[in-house]
Amino acid sequence: MKIQNSARVFWGEACIAISVVRNAKNWPSVLLATFRRRFHQSGPERVFELRTRRNVVLQCPNTAAYHPIYEIVISDVYQLRAIRWMEPPQSVLDIGAHVGAFTCALAVDLPNATYTCVEPSDSTLHWLEHNLALNGLSNQTRVIGAAVASKDGEAILFEQGEASSVSSLYDSVGSHAVPTATMSFASAVAACERPPELVKMDCEGGEYAAILDSPDDCWASIKHLLIEYHPVPGLNFGTIHTRLASLGLVQMSHRPSPTAGLGIAYFARVDSTNTWIGNH
């Protein structure tokens, strides 16, 4: 059993290394940062940088803040590289935009779309705007500093360091409490320059309020939803599935995590045949 576990770990590390080399131009420094973090070591560099072979440049603090960059661009958890657009979306709403990895990666294939990025953390907004500028997207992207919640207003955001990828409206041990603006999903949709056709949600539990507490009409334009859902007491993925089904959005894929209540799913309109996503 010990030999099997060691072999599994070795194979996992090898796959990580292969994926980094395959997708990153600056793979030596990315690999070094990856394995330092894996062994709980910090390097001397203050900024983590990823330069992809598709000419996306992303920067963030050289801390666990780089995890979403790695997941979206290297691991391709949303399978963006497999998407083939026949009728490309013209408006994208990125909820929980973090430092902009999703928007910047998607814009390679949707260069003419407009983007709306919603991100509640003041310590993250600087990096988001910085990365949008690095990738020439500032003029076609609106950045909104708010957390998606049941209604417009104010709340307390719990952060765990600069550009934390786990900032949430739900309290967590060791987090720093800061005030933040909140906005409903309907308000986020209305803030887009054009009605959004594609929505990505990764908002650390806020996805339940966005989906369950929003009026039906604000979903009319949305053909594609990519969502990472998170553990929230008393709620589960089934409630999301039921609500989206009532809106005409069909589950195309679902990849639950070993962590209970955590996973990634893709939903699309029943009549939306203009997109193919491989391996779903």
mmCIF file of N, CA and C in Angstrom, residues 164-264:
data_model
loop_
_atom_site.group_PDB
_atom_site.id
_atom_site.type_symbol
_atom_site.label_atom_id
_atom_site.label_comp_id
_atom_site.label_asym_id
_atom_site.label_seq_id
_atom_site.Cartn_x
_atom_site.Cartn_y
_atom_site.Cartn_z
ATOM 1 N N SER A 164 -6.359 37.184 -1.421
ATOM 2 C CA SER A 164 -6.753 35.836 -1.009
ATOM 3 C C SER A 164 -7.782 35.266 -1.969
ATOM 4 N N SER A 165 -7.641 33.997 -2.279
ATOM 5 C CA SER A 165 -8.593 33.344 -3.180
ATOM 6 C C SER A 165 -9.779 32.755 -2.427
ATOM 7 N N VAL A 166 -9.821 32.932 -1.111
ATOM 8 C CA VAL A 166 -10.918 32.375 -0.320
ATOM 9 C C VAL A 166 -11.647 33.445 0.481
ATOM 10 N N SER A 167 -11.569 34.701 0.034
ATOM 11 C CA SER A 167 -12.342 35.759 0.688
ATOM 12 C C SER A 167 -13.822 35.439 0.578
ATOM 13 N N SER A 168 -14.566 35.618 1.667
ATOM 14 C CA SER A 168 -15.953 35.166 1.690
ATOM 15 C C SER A 168 -16.775 35.995 2.656
ATOM 16 N N LEU A 169 -18.074 36.005 2.436
ATOM 17 C CA LEU A 169 -18.990 36.637 3.384
ATOM 18 C C LEU A 169 -19.263 35.738 4.575
ATOM 19 N N TYR A 170 -18.756 34.514 4.510
ATOM 20 C CA TYR A 170 -18.922 33.561 5.605
ATOM 21 C C TYR A 170 -17.670 33.590 6.482
ATOM 22 N N ASP A 171 -17.859 33.678 7.786
ATOM 23 C CA ASP A 171 -16.731 33.778 8.713
ATOM 24 C C ASP A 171 -15.861 32.524 8.633
ATOM 25 N N SER A 172 -14.548 32.733 8.767
ATOM 26 C CA SER A 172 -13.615 31.606 8.802
ATOM 27 C C SER A 172 -12.512 31.918 9.801
ATOM 28 N N VAL A 173 -11.929 30.874 10.370
ATOM 29 C CA VAL A 173 -10.928 31.033 11.414
ATOM 30 C C VAL A 173 -9.695 31.740 10.867
ATOM 31 N N GLY A 174 -9.202 32.710 11.608
ATOM 32 C CA GLY A 174 -7.972 33.388 11.235
ATOM 33 C C GLY A 174 -8.124 34.416 10.143
ATOM 34 N N SER A 175 -9.355 34.803 9.800
ATOM 35 C CA SER A 175 -9.559 35.749 8.717
ATOM 36 C C SER A 175 -9.666 37.177 9.240
ATOM 37 N N HIS A 176 -9.485 38.116 8.318
ATOM 38 C CA HIS A 176 -9.534 39.540 8.631
ATOM 39 C C HIS A 176 -10.852 40.104 8.128
ATOM 40 N N ALA A 177 -11.619 40.723 9.002
ATOM 41 C CA ALA A 177 -12.943 41.225 8.650
ATOM 42 C C ALA A 177 -12.859 42.657 8.129
ATOM 43 N N VAL A 178 -13.405 42.883 6.928
ATOM 44 C CA VAL A 178 -13.426 44.216 6.327
ATOM 45 C C VAL A 178 -14.810 44.472 5.740
ATOM 46 N N PRO A 179 -15.281 45.716 5.760
ATOM 47 C CA PRO A 179 -16.581 46.008 5.150
ATOM 48 C C PRO A 179 -16.487 45.968 3.629
ATOM 49 N N THR A 180 -17.575 45.558 2.993
ATOM 50 C CA THR A 180 -17.617 45.527 1.534
ATOM 51 C C THR A 180 -19.017 45.835 1.048
ATOM 52 N N ALA A 181 -19.113 46.342 -0.155
ATOM 53 C CA ALA A 181 -20.420 46.530 -0.788
ATOM 54 C C ALA A 181 -20.928 45.177 -1.278
ATOM 55 N N THR A 182 -22.235 45.020 -1.309
ATOM 56 C CA THR A 182 -22.845 43.815 -1.879
ATOM 57 C C THR A 182 -23.781 44.216 -3.015
ATOM 58 N N MET A 183 -23.972 43.298 -3.947
ATOM 59 C CA MET A 183 -24.926 43.533 -5.016
ATOM 60 C C MET A 183 -25.626 42.225 -5.361
ATOM 61 N N SER A 184 -26.858 42.327 -5.746
ATOM 62 C CA SER A 184 -27.616 41.145 -6.134
ATOM 63 C C SER A 184 -27.153 40.676 -7.511
ATOM 64 N N PHE A 185 -27.481 39.436 -7.846
ATOM 65 C CA PHE A 185 -27.149 38.934 -9.171
ATOM 66 C C PHE A 185 -27.845 39.755 -10.246
ATOM 67 N N ALA A 186 -29.085 40.149 -9.990
ATOM 68 C CA ALA A 186 -29.815 40.969 -10.962
ATOM 69 C C ALA A 186 -29.095 42.286 -11.211
ATOM 70 N N SER A 187 -28.544 42.886 -10.154
ATOM 71 C CA SER A 187 -27.805 44.139 -10.310
ATOM 72 C C SER A 187 -26.512 43.931 -11.089
ATOM 73 N N ALA A 188 -25.856 42.793 -10.859
ATOM 74 C CA ALA A 188 -24.629 42.485 -11.598
ATOM 75 C C ALA A 188 -24.928 42.318 -13.082
ATOM 76 N N VAL A 189 -26.021 41.637 -13.400
ATOM 77 C CA VAL A 189 -26.425 41.465 -14.797
ATOM 78 C C VAL A 189 -26.733 42.822 -15.425
ATOM 79 N N ALA A 190 -27.459 43.660 -14.696
ATOM 80 C CA ALA A 190 -27.839 44.975 -15.217
ATOM 81 C C ALA A 190 -26.623 45.881 -15.424
ATOM 82 N N ALA A 191 -25.554 45.641 -14.672
ATOM 83 C CA ALA A 191 -24.355 46.472 -14.778
ATOM 84 C C ALA A 191 -23.532 46.169 -16.023
ATOM 85 N N CYS A 192 -23.803 45.048 -16.681
ATOM 86 C CA CYS A 192 -23.053 44.680 -17.888
ATOM 87 C C CYS A 192 -23.424 45.617 -19.043
ATOM 88 N N GLU A 193 -22.432 45.916 -19.865
ATOM 89 C CA GLU A 193 -22.669 46.791 -21.017
ATOM 90 C C GLU A 193 -23.727 46.206 -21.939
ATOM 91 N N ARG A 194 -23.674 44.891 -22.120
ATOM 92 C CA ARG A 194 -24.679 44.151 -22.881
ATOM 93 C C ARG A 194 -25.150 42.988 -22.032
ATOM 94 N N PRO A 195 -26.386 42.514 -22.218
ATOM 95 C CA PRO A 195 -26.853 41.371 -21.422
ATOM 96 C C PRO A 195 -25.876 40.206 -21.539
ATOM 97 N N PRO A 196 -25.437 39.653 -20.411
ATOM 98 C CA PRO A 196 -24.417 38.601 -20.474
ATOM 99 C C PRO A 196 -24.962 37.302 -21.046
ATOM 100 N N GLU A 197 -24.155 36.685 -21.895
ATOM 101 C CA GLU A 197 -24.494 35.378 -22.449
ATOM 102 C C GLU A 197 -23.755 34.263 -21.723
ATOM 103 N N LEU A 198 -22.608 34.596 -21.158
ATOM 104 C CA LEU A 198 -21.809 33.622 -20.414
ATOM 105 C C LEU A 198 -21.518 34.190 -19.032
ATOM 106 N N VAL A 199 -21.765 33.386 -18.010
ATOM 107 C CA VAL A 199 -21.486 33.790 -16.626
ATOM 108 C C VAL A 199 -20.576 32.754 -15.991
ATOM 109 N N LYS A 200 -19.552 33.238 -15.311
ATOM 110 C CA LYS A 200 -18.722 32.366 -14.480
ATOM 111 C C LYS A 200 -18.898 32.813 -13.039
ATOM 112 N N MET A 201 -19.118 31.844 -12.133
ATOM 113 C CA MET A 201 -19.276 32.140 -10.709
ATOM 114 C C MET A 201 -18.259 31.354 -9.897
ATOM 115 N N ASP A 202 -17.502 32.057 -9.106
ATOM 116 C CA ASP A 202 -16.629 31.445 -8.102
ATOM 117 C C ASP A 202 -16.550 32.441 -6.962
ATOM 118 N N CYS A 203 -17.550 32.410 -6.094
ATOM 119 C CA CYS A 203 -17.669 33.466 -5.082
ATOM 120 C C CYS A 203 -17.833 32.904 -3.674
ATOM 121 N N GLU A 204 -17.174 31.785 -3.419
ATOM 122 C CA GLU A 204 -17.000 31.260 -2.061
ATOM 123 C C GLU A 204 -18.285 31.187 -1.252
ATOM 124 N N GLY A 205 -19.312 30.609 -1.845
ATOM 125 C CA GLY A 205 -20.594 30.438 -1.161
ATOM 126 C C GLY A 205 -21.660 31.406 -1.615
ATOM 127 N N GLY A 206 -21.249 32.547 -2.195
ATOM 128 C CA GLY A 206 -22.209 33.539 -2.670
ATOM 129 C C GLY A 206 -23.030 33.072 -3.851
ATOM 130 N N GLU A 207 -22.603 31.959 -4.468
ATOM 131 C CA GLU A 207 -23.331 31.439 -5.627
ATOM 132 C C GLU A 207 -24.761 31.014 -5.260
ATOM 133 N N TYR A 208 -24.974 30.600 -4.011
ATOM 134 C CA TYR A 208 -26.317 30.173 -3.613
ATOM 135 C C TYR A 208 -27.282 31.355 -3.591
ATOM 136 N N ALA A 209 -26.841 32.481 -3.023
ATOM 137 C CA ALA A 209 -27.694 33.671 -3.011
ATOM 138 C C ALA A 209 -27.920 34.178 -4.432
ATOM 139 N N ALA A 210 -26.862 34.161 -5.244
ATOM 140 C CA ALA A 210 -26.981 34.643 -6.618
ATOM 141 C C ALA A 210 -28.013 33.846 -7.396
ATOM 142 N N ILE A 211 -27.990 32.549 -7.234
ATOM 143 C CA ILE A 211 -28.860 31.681 -8.038
ATOM 144 C C ILE A 211 -30.253 31.553 -7.439
ATOM 145 N N LEU A 212 -30.337 31.355 -6.126
ATOM 146 C CA LEU A 212 -31.629 31.057 -5.501
ATOM 147 C C LEU A 212 -32.474 32.291 -5.255
ATOM 148 N N ASP A 213 -31.845 33.451 -5.049
ATOM 149 C CA ASP A 213 -32.598 34.642 -4.656
ATOM 150 C C ASP A 213 -32.801 35.632 -5.795
ATOM 151 N N SER A 214 -32.453 35.264 -7.013
ATOM 152 C CA SER A 214 -32.567 36.189 -8.142
ATOM 153 C C SER A 214 -33.866 35.970 -8.909
ATOM 154 N N PRO A 215 -34.431 37.022 -9.494
ATOM 155 C CA PRO A 215 -35.658 36.862 -10.286
ATOM 156 C C PRO A 215 -35.364 36.148 -11.602
ATOM 157 N N ASP A 216 -36.364 35.488 -12.127
ATOM 158 C CA ASP A 216 -36.187 34.705 -13.351
ATOM 159 C C ASP A 216 -35.721 35.552 -14.530
ATOM 160 N N ASP A 217 -36.248 36.775 -14.640
ATOM 161 C CA ASP A 217 -35.998 37.537 -15.860
ATOM 162 C C ASP A 217 -34.536 37.933 -16.051
ATOM 163 N N CYS A 218 -33.765 37.983 -14.968
ATOM 164 C CA CYS A 218 -32.360 38.387 -15.138
ATOM 165 C C CYS A 218 -31.513 37.265 -15.742
ATOM 166 N N TRP A 219 -32.093 36.090 -15.918
ATOM 167 C CA TRP A 219 -31.393 34.958 -16.521
ATOM 168 C C TRP A 219 -31.700 34.804 -18.005
ATOM 169 N N ALA A 220 -32.534 35.653 -18.551
ATOM 170 C CA ALA A 220 -33.043 35.455 -19.911
ATOM 171 C C ALA A 220 -31.937 35.395 -20.963
ATOM 172 N N SER A 221 -30.897 36.198 -20.814
ATOM 173 C CA SER A 221 -29.847 36.271 -21.843
ATOM 174 C C SER A 221 -28.767 35.213 -21.670
ATOM 175 N N ILE A 222 -28.742 34.551 -20.508
ATOM 176 C CA ILE A 222 -27.605 33.690 -20.157
ATOM 177 C C ILE A 222 -27.749 32.319 -20.805
ATOM 178 N N LYS A 223 -26.760 31.990 -21.651
ATOM 179 C CA LYS A 223 -26.763 30.702 -22.349
ATOM 180 C C LYS A 223 -25.805 29.701 -21.712
ATOM 181 N N HIS A 224 -24.806 30.206 -21.007
ATOM 182 C CA HIS A 224 -23.777 29.338 -20.442
ATOM 183 C C HIS A 224 -23.425 29.800 -19.029
ATOM 184 N N LEU A 225 -23.338 28.854 -18.114
ATOM 185 C CA LEU A 225 -22.947 29.134 -16.734
ATOM 186 C C LEU A 225 -21.873 28.138 -16.314
ATOM 187 N N LEU A 226 -20.720 28.666 -15.951
ATOM 188 C CA LEU A 226 -19.636 27.870 -15.383
ATOM 189 C C LEU A 226 -19.542 28.239 -13.915
ATOM 190 N N ILE A 227 -19.629 27.253 -13.032
ATOM 191 C CA ILE A 227 -19.739 27.563 -11.611
ATOM 192 C C ILE A 227 -18.864 26.649 -10.767
ATOM 193 N N GLU A 228 -18.162 27.258 -9.827
ATOM 194 C CA GLU A 228 -17.543 26.487 -8.753
ATOM 195 C C GLU A 228 -18.382 26.739 -7.511
ATOM 196 N N TYR A 229 -18.955 25.686 -6.961
ATOM 197 C CA TYR A 229 -19.794 25.839 -5.770
ATOM 198 C C TYR A 229 -19.017 25.388 -4.532
ATOM 199 N N HIS A 230 -19.442 25.897 -3.371
ATOM 200 C CA HIS A 230 -18.690 25.729 -2.128
ATOM 201 C C HIS A 230 -19.599 25.266 -0.988
ATOM 202 N N PRO A 231 -19.022 24.707 0.062
ATOM 203 C CA PRO A 231 -19.838 24.256 1.198
ATOM 204 C C PRO A 231 -20.532 25.426 1.898
ATOM 205 N N VAL A 232 -21.833 25.330 2.020
ATOM 206 C CA VAL A 232 -22.633 26.305 2.765
ATOM 207 C C VAL A 232 -23.625 25.520 3.623
ATOM 208 N N PRO A 233 -23.664 25.771 4.939
ATOM 209 C CA PRO A 233 -24.560 25.000 5.810
ATOM 210 C C PRO A 233 -26.009 25.048 5.344
ATOM 211 N N GLY A 234 -26.629 23.895 5.269
ATOM 212 C CA GLY A 234 -28.034 23.803 4.908
ATOM 213 C C GLY A 234 -28.324 23.840 3.423
ATOM 214 N N LEU A 235 -27.279 23.985 2.582
ATOM 215 C CA LEU A 235 -27.485 24.052 1.140
ATOM 216 C C LEU A 235 -26.581 23.041 0.455
ATOM 217 N N ASN A 236 -26.960 22.648 -0.742
ATOM 218 C CA ASN A 236 -26.141 21.694 -1.474
ATOM 219 C C ASN A 236 -26.329 21.881 -2.974
ATOM 220 N N PHE A 237 -25.540 21.169 -3.749
ATOM 221 C CA PHE A 237 -25.562 21.324 -5.196
ATOM 222 C C PHE A 237 -26.939 21.011 -5.784
ATOM 223 N N GLY A 238 -27.673 20.139 -5.147
ATOM 224 C CA GLY A 238 -29.005 19.803 -5.649
ATOM 225 C C GLY A 238 -29.923 21.002 -5.735
ATOM 226 N N THR A 239 -29.798 21.941 -4.786
ATOM 227 C CA THR A 239 -30.641 23.131 -4.827
ATOM 228 C C THR A 239 -30.281 24.010 -6.024
ATOM 229 N N ILE A 240 -28.992 24.072 -6.349
ATOM 230 C CA ILE A 240 -28.555 24.821 -7.524
ATOM 231 C C ILE A 240 -29.106 24.163 -8.784
ATOM 232 N N HIS A 241 -28.955 22.858 -8.859
ATOM 233 C CA HIS A 241 -29.402 22.105 -10.043
ATOM 234 C C HIS A 241 -30.894 22.314 -10.291
ATOM 235 N N THR A 242 -31.679 22.199 -9.236
ATOM 236 C CA THR A 242 -33.132 22.346 -9.373
ATOM 237 C C THR A 242 -33.514 23.733 -9.849
ATOM 238 N N ARG A 243 -32.910 24.752 -9.261
ATOM 239 C CA ARG A 243 -33.228 26.128 -9.632
ATOM 240 C C ARG A 243 -32.841 26.407 -11.091
ATOM 241 N N LEU A 244 -31.649 26.000 -11.500
ATOM 242 C CA LEU A 244 -31.202 26.263 -12.863
ATOM 243 C C LEU A 244 -32.036 25.496 -13.880
ATOM 244 N N ALA A 245 -32.454 24.285 -13.523
ATOM 245 C CA ALA A 245 -33.319 23.514 -14.414
ATOM 246 C C ALA A 245 -34.637 24.247 -14.654
ATOM 247 N N SER A 246 -35.158 24.898 -13.615
ATOM 248 C CA SER A 246 -36.406 25.642 -13.758
ATOM 249 C C SER A 246 -36.242 26.856 -14.662
ATOM 250 N N LEU A 247 -35.003 27.290 -14.854
ATOM 251 C CA LEU A 247 -34.705 28.436 -15.717
ATOM 252 C C LEU A 247 -34.345 28.006 -17.135
ATOM 253 N N GLY A 248 -34.370 26.700 -17.398
ATOM 254 C CA GLY A 248 -34.050 26.206 -18.723
ATOM 255 C C GLY A 248 -32.579 25.948 -18.958
ATOM 256 N N LEU A 249 -31.781 25.948 -17.883
ATOM 257 C CA LEU A 249 -30.349 25.653 -17.983
ATOM 258 C C LEU A 249 -30.115 24.202 -17.581
ATOM 259 N N VAL A 250 -29.502 23.460 -18.470
ATOM 260 C CA VAL A 250 -29.321 22.020 -18.290
ATOM 261 C C VAL A 250 -27.885 21.721 -17.881
ATOM 262 N N GLN A 251 -27.726 20.833 -16.940
ATOM 263 C CA GLN A 251 -26.382 20.430 -16.507
ATOM 264 C C GLN A 251 -25.703 19.642 -17.617
ATOM 265 N N MET A 252 -24.568 20.168 -18.083
ATOM 266 C CA MET A 252 -23.796 19.507 -19.121
ATOM 267 C C MET A 252 -22.635 18.707 -18.528
ATOM 268 N N SER A 253 -22.164 19.143 -17.377
ATOM 269 C CA SER A 253 -21.098 18.407 -16.694
ATOM 270 C C SER A 253 -21.133 18.746 -15.215
ATOM 271 N N HIS A 254 -20.586 17.841 -14.407
ATOM 272 C CA HIS A 254 -20.498 18.061 -12.971
ATOM 273 C C HIS A 254 -19.312 17.269 -12.452
ATOM 274 N N ARG A 255 -18.353 17.978 -11.850
ATOM 275 C CA ARG A 255 -17.173 17.324 -11.298
ATOM 276 C C ARG A 255 -17.061 17.662 -9.815
ATOM 277 N N PRO A 256 -17.673 16.848 -8.951
ATOM 278 C CA PRO A 256 -17.567 17.105 -7.504
ATOM 279 C C PRO A 256 -16.148 16.857 -7.022
ATOM 280 N N SER A 257 -15.770 17.614 -6.011
ATOM 281 C CA SER A 257 -14.455 17.466 -5.387
ATOM 282 C C SER A 257 -14.534 16.417 -4.277
ATOM 283 N N PRO A 258 -13.391 15.833 -3.900
ATOM 284 C CA PRO A 258 -13.380 14.962 -2.714
ATOM 285 C C PRO A 258 -13.831 15.688 -1.454
ATOM 286 N N THR A 259 -13.684 17.021 -1.433
ATOM 287 C CA THR A 259 -14.173 17.825 -0.316
ATOM 288 C C THR A 259 -15.688 17.966 -0.427
ATOM 289 N N ALA A 260 -16.406 17.580 0.598
ATOM 290 C CA ALA A 260 -17.869 17.625 0.565
ATOM 291 C C ALA A 260 -18.374 19.035 0.300
ATOM 292 N N GLY A 261 -19.333 19.155 -0.609
ATOM 293 C CA GLY A 261 -19.949 20.444 -0.889
ATOM 294 C C GLY A 261 -19.180 21.317 -1.848
ATOM 295 N N LEU A 262 -18.123 20.796 -2.449
ATOM 296 C CA LEU A 262 -17.279 21.571 -3.349
ATOM 297 C C LEU A 262 -17.234 20.895 -4.714
ATOM 298 N N GLY A 263 -17.301 21.672 -5.788
ATOM 299 C CA GLY A 263 -17.215 21.086 -7.115
ATOM 300 C C GLY A 263 -17.368 22.137 -8.199
ATOM 301 N N ILE A 264 -17.281 21.685 -9.450
ATOM 302 C CA ILE A 264 -17.407 22.556 -10.615
ATOM 303 C C ILE A 264 -18.454 21.960 -11.548
#
